[in-house]
Tab-separated table of C-alpha atoms in Angstrom:
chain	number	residue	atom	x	y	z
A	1	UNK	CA	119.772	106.174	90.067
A	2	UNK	CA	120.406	105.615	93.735
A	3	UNK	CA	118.331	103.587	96.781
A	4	UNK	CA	116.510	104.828	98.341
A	5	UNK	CA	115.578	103.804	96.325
A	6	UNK	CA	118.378	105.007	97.773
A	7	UNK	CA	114.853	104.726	97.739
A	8	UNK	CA	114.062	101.488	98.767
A	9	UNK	CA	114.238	102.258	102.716
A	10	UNK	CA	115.587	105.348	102.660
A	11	UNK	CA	117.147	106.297	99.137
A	12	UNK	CA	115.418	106.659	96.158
A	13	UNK	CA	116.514	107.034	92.697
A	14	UNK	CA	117.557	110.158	92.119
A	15	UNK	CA	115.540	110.582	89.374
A	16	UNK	CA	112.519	110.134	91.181
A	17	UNK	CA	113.548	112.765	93.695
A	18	UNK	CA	114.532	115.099	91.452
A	19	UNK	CA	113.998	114.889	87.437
A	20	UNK	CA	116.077	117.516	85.681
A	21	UNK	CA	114.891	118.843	82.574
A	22	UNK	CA	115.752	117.871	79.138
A	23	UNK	CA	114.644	118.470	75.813
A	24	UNK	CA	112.391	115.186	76.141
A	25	UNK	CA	110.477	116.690	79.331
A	26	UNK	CA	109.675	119.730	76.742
A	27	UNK	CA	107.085	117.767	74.646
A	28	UNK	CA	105.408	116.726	77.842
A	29	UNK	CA	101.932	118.464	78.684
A	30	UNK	CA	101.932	121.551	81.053
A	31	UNK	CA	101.317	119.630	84.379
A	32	UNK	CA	103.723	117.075	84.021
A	33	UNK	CA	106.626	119.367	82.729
A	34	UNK	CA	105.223	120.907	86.395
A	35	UNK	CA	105.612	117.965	88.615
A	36	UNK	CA	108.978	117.117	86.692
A	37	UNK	CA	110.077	120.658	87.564
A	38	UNK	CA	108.926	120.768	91.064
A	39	UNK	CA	110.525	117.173	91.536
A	40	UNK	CA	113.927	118.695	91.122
A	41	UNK	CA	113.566	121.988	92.945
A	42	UNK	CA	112.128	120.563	95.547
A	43	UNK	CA	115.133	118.288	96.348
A	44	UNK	CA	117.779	120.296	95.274
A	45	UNK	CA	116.944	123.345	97.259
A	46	UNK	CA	114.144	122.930	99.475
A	47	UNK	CA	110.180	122.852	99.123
A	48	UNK	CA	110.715	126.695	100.793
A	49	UNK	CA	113.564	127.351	98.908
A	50	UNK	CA	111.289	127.807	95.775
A	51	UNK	CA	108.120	129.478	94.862
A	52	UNK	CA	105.731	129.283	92.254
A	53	UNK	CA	107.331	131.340	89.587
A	54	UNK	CA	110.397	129.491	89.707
A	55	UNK	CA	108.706	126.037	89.051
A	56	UNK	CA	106.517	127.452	86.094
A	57	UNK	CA	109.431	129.057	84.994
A	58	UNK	CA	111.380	125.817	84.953
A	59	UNK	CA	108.977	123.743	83.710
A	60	UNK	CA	108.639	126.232	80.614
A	61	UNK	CA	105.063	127.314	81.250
A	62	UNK	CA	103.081	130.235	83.034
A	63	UNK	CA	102.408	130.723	87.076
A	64	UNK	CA	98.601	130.443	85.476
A	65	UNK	CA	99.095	127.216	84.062
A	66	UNK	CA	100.563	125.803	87.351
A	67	UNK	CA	97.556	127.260	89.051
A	68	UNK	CA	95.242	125.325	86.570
A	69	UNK	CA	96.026	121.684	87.457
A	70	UNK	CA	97.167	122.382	91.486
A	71	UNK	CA	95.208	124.687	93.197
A	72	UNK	CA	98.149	125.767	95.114
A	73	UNK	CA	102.017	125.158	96.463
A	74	UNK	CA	100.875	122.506	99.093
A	75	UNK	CA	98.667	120.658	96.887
A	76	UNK	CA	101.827	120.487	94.381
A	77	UNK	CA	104.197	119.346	97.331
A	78	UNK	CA	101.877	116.889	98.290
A	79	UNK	CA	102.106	115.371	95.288
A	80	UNK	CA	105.413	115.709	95.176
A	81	UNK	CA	105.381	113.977	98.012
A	82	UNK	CA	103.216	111.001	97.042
A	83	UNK	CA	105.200	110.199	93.987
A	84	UNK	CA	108.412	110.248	95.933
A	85	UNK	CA	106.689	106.998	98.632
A	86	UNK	CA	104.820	105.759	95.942
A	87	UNK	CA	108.208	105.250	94.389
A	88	UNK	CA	110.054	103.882	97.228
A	89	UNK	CA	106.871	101.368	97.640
A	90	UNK	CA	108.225	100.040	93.991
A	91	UNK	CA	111.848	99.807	95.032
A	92	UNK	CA	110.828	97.958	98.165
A	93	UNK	CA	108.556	95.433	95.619
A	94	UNK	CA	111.442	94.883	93.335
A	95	UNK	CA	113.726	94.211	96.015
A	96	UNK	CA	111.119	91.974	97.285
A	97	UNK	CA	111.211	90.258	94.032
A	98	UNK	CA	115.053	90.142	93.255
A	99	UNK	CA	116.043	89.351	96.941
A	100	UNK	CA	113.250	88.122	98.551
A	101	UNK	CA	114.304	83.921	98.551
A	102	UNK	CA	115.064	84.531	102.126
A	103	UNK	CA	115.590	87.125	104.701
A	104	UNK	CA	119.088	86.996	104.451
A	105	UNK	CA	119.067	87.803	100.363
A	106	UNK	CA	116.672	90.342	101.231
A	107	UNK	CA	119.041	91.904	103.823
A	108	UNK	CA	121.812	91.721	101.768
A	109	UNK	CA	120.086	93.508	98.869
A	110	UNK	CA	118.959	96.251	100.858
A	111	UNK	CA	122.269	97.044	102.601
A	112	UNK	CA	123.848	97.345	99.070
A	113	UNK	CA	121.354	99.700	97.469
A	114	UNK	CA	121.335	101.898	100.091
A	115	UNK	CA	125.738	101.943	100.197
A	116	UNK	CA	125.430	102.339	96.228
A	117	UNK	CA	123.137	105.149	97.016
A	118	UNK	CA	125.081	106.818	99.412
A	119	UNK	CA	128.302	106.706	97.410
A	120	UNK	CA	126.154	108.964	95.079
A	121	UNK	CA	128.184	112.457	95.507
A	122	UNK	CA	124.101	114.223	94.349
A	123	UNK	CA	122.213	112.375	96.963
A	124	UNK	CA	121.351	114.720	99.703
A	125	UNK	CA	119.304	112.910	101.881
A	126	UNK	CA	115.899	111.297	102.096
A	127	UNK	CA	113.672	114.032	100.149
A	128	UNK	CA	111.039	112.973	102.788
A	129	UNK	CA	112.965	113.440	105.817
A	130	UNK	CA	114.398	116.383	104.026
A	131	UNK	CA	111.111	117.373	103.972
A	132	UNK	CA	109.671	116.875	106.948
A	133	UNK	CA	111.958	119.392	108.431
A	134	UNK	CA	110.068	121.934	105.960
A	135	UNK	CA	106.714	120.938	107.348
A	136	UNK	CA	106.216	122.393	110.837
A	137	UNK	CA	102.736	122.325	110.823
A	138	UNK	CA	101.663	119.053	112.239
A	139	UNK	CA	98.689	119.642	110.167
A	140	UNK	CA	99.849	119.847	106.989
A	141	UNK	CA	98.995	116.797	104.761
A	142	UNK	CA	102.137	116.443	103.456
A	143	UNK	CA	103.236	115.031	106.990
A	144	UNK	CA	100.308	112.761	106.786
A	145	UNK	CA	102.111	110.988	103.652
A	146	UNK	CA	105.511	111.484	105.070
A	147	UNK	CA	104.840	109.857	108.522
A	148	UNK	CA	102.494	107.094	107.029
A	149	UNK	CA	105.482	106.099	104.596
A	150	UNK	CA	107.429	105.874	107.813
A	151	UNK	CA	105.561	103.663	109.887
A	152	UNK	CA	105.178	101.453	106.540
A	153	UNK	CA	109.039	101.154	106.277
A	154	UNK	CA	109.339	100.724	109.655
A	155	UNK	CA	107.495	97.550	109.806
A	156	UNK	CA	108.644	96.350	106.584
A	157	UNK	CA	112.255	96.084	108.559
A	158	UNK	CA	110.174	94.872	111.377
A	159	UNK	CA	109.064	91.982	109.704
A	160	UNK	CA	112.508	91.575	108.240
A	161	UNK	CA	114.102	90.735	111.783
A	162	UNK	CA	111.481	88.870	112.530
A	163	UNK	CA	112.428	86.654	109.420
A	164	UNK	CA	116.272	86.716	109.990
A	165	UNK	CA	115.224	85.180	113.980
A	166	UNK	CA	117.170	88.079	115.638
A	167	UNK	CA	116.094	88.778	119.379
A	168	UNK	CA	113.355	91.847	120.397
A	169	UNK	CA	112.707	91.869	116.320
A	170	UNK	CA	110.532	95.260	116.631
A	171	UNK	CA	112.920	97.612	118.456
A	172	UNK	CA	115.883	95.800	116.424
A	173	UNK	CA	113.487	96.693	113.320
A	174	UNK	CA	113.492	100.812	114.340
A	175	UNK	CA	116.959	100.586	114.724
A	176	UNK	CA	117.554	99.703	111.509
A	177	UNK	CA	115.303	102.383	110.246
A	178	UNK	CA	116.882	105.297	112.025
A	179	UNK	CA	120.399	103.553	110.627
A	180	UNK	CA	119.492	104.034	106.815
A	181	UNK	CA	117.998	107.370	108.005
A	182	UNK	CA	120.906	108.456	110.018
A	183	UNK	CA	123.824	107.295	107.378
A	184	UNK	CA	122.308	109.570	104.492
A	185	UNK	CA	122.315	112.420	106.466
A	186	UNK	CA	125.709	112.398	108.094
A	187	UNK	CA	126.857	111.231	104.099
A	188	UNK	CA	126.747	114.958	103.629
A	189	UNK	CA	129.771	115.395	106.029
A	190	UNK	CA	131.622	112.297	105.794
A	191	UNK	CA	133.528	110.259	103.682
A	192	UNK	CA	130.754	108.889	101.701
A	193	UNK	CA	132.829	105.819	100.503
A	194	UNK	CA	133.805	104.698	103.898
A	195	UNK	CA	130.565	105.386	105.104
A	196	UNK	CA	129.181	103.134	102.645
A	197	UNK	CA	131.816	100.324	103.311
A	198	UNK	CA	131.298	100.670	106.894
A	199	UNK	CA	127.202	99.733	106.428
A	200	UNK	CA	127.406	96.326	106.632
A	201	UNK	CA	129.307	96.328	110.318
A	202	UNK	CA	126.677	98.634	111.551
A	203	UNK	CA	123.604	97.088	110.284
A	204	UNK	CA	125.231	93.548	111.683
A	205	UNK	CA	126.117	95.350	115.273
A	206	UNK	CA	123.101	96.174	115.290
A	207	UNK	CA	121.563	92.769	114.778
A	208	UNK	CA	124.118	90.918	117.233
A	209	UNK	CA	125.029	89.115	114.600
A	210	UNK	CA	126.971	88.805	110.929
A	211	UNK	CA	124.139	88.821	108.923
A	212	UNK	CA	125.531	90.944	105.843
């Protein structure tokens, strides 16, 4: 599993993202061999890249079935799309509770899950951001969950320059943010290792300071 959790900020675990099916997933009901199905499509090849057949299909059941417990494709990828912040949410609250003695630890802890995620050669980027790009619609309420988990990281970090004593915490606190967003999607071009190894020096330039 990666961050992001590489999902704490910006990672999440992989499995979260994207569960592939085994021959456990088989003996669970209908909707939830569904959502486990749709997880992994979803992030692997894009919320457009697959339709409804495909999922039900994948997740060993019928198109009907699918159509039984989500009314349609956007009330599946909003879903989707809950599980995926409602699982970064946990990663952030176990960091919290592993690193969280000071700002520092907490820092620290959070610089290293996302490098251990992006040394992960089947992470392909935030699925939200990812999906985002999918949405054009500002109305459709998959943006609503996307944006809101956003503006939630966003002032987590806030509040996490604030605690380290850095200078103009709040803009130092979006910088960060567009960092761990930024690093996962260049990953896909770059030397992931010595992208990974180079984390520290940016998150720290970025802070005016050696704080990792």
């Amino acid at each position: 599993m990666s961050l992001i959790p590489f999902g704490i900020v910006t990672i999440i675990p992989i499995g979260i993202a994207r569960q592939r099916m085994n021959p456990d997933l088989h003996d669970l009901p209908p909707r939830e061999r569904v959502i486990a199905a749709a997880a992994r499509l979803f992030y692997e090849e894009g919320i457009r890249g697959v339709g409804v057949e495909r999922i039900a299909a994948e997740a060993a059941t019928t198109k009907m079935s699918l159509y039984r417990h989500f009314h349609s494709k956007d009330e599946l990828v909003v879903h989707w799309l809950g599980e995926v912040a409602r699982a970064y949410d946990g990663s952030w609250r176990a960091l919290e509770a592993t690193h969280g003695e000071t700002a520092a630890k907490l820092l620290g802890g959070l610089v290293a899950q996302v490098a251990a995620g992006l040394s992960d050669p089947d992470h392909r980027g935030c699925p939200l951001s990812n999906s985002l790009v999918e949405l054009p619609d500002p109305g459709h309420p998959g943006r609503d969950v996307i944006t809101a988990y956003k503006a939630k990281q966003i002032e987590r970090l806030q509040r996490l320059c604030a605690g380290l004593g850095v200078s103009d915490a709040p803009a130092k606190g979006v910088l960060l943010h567009a960092l761990f967003e930024g690093v996962q999607t260049v990953a896909q071009t770059m030397d992931r290792q010595a992208l990974a190894a180079s984390l520290p020096a940016f998150v720290n330039a970025i802070l005016g300071k050696r704080a990792v």
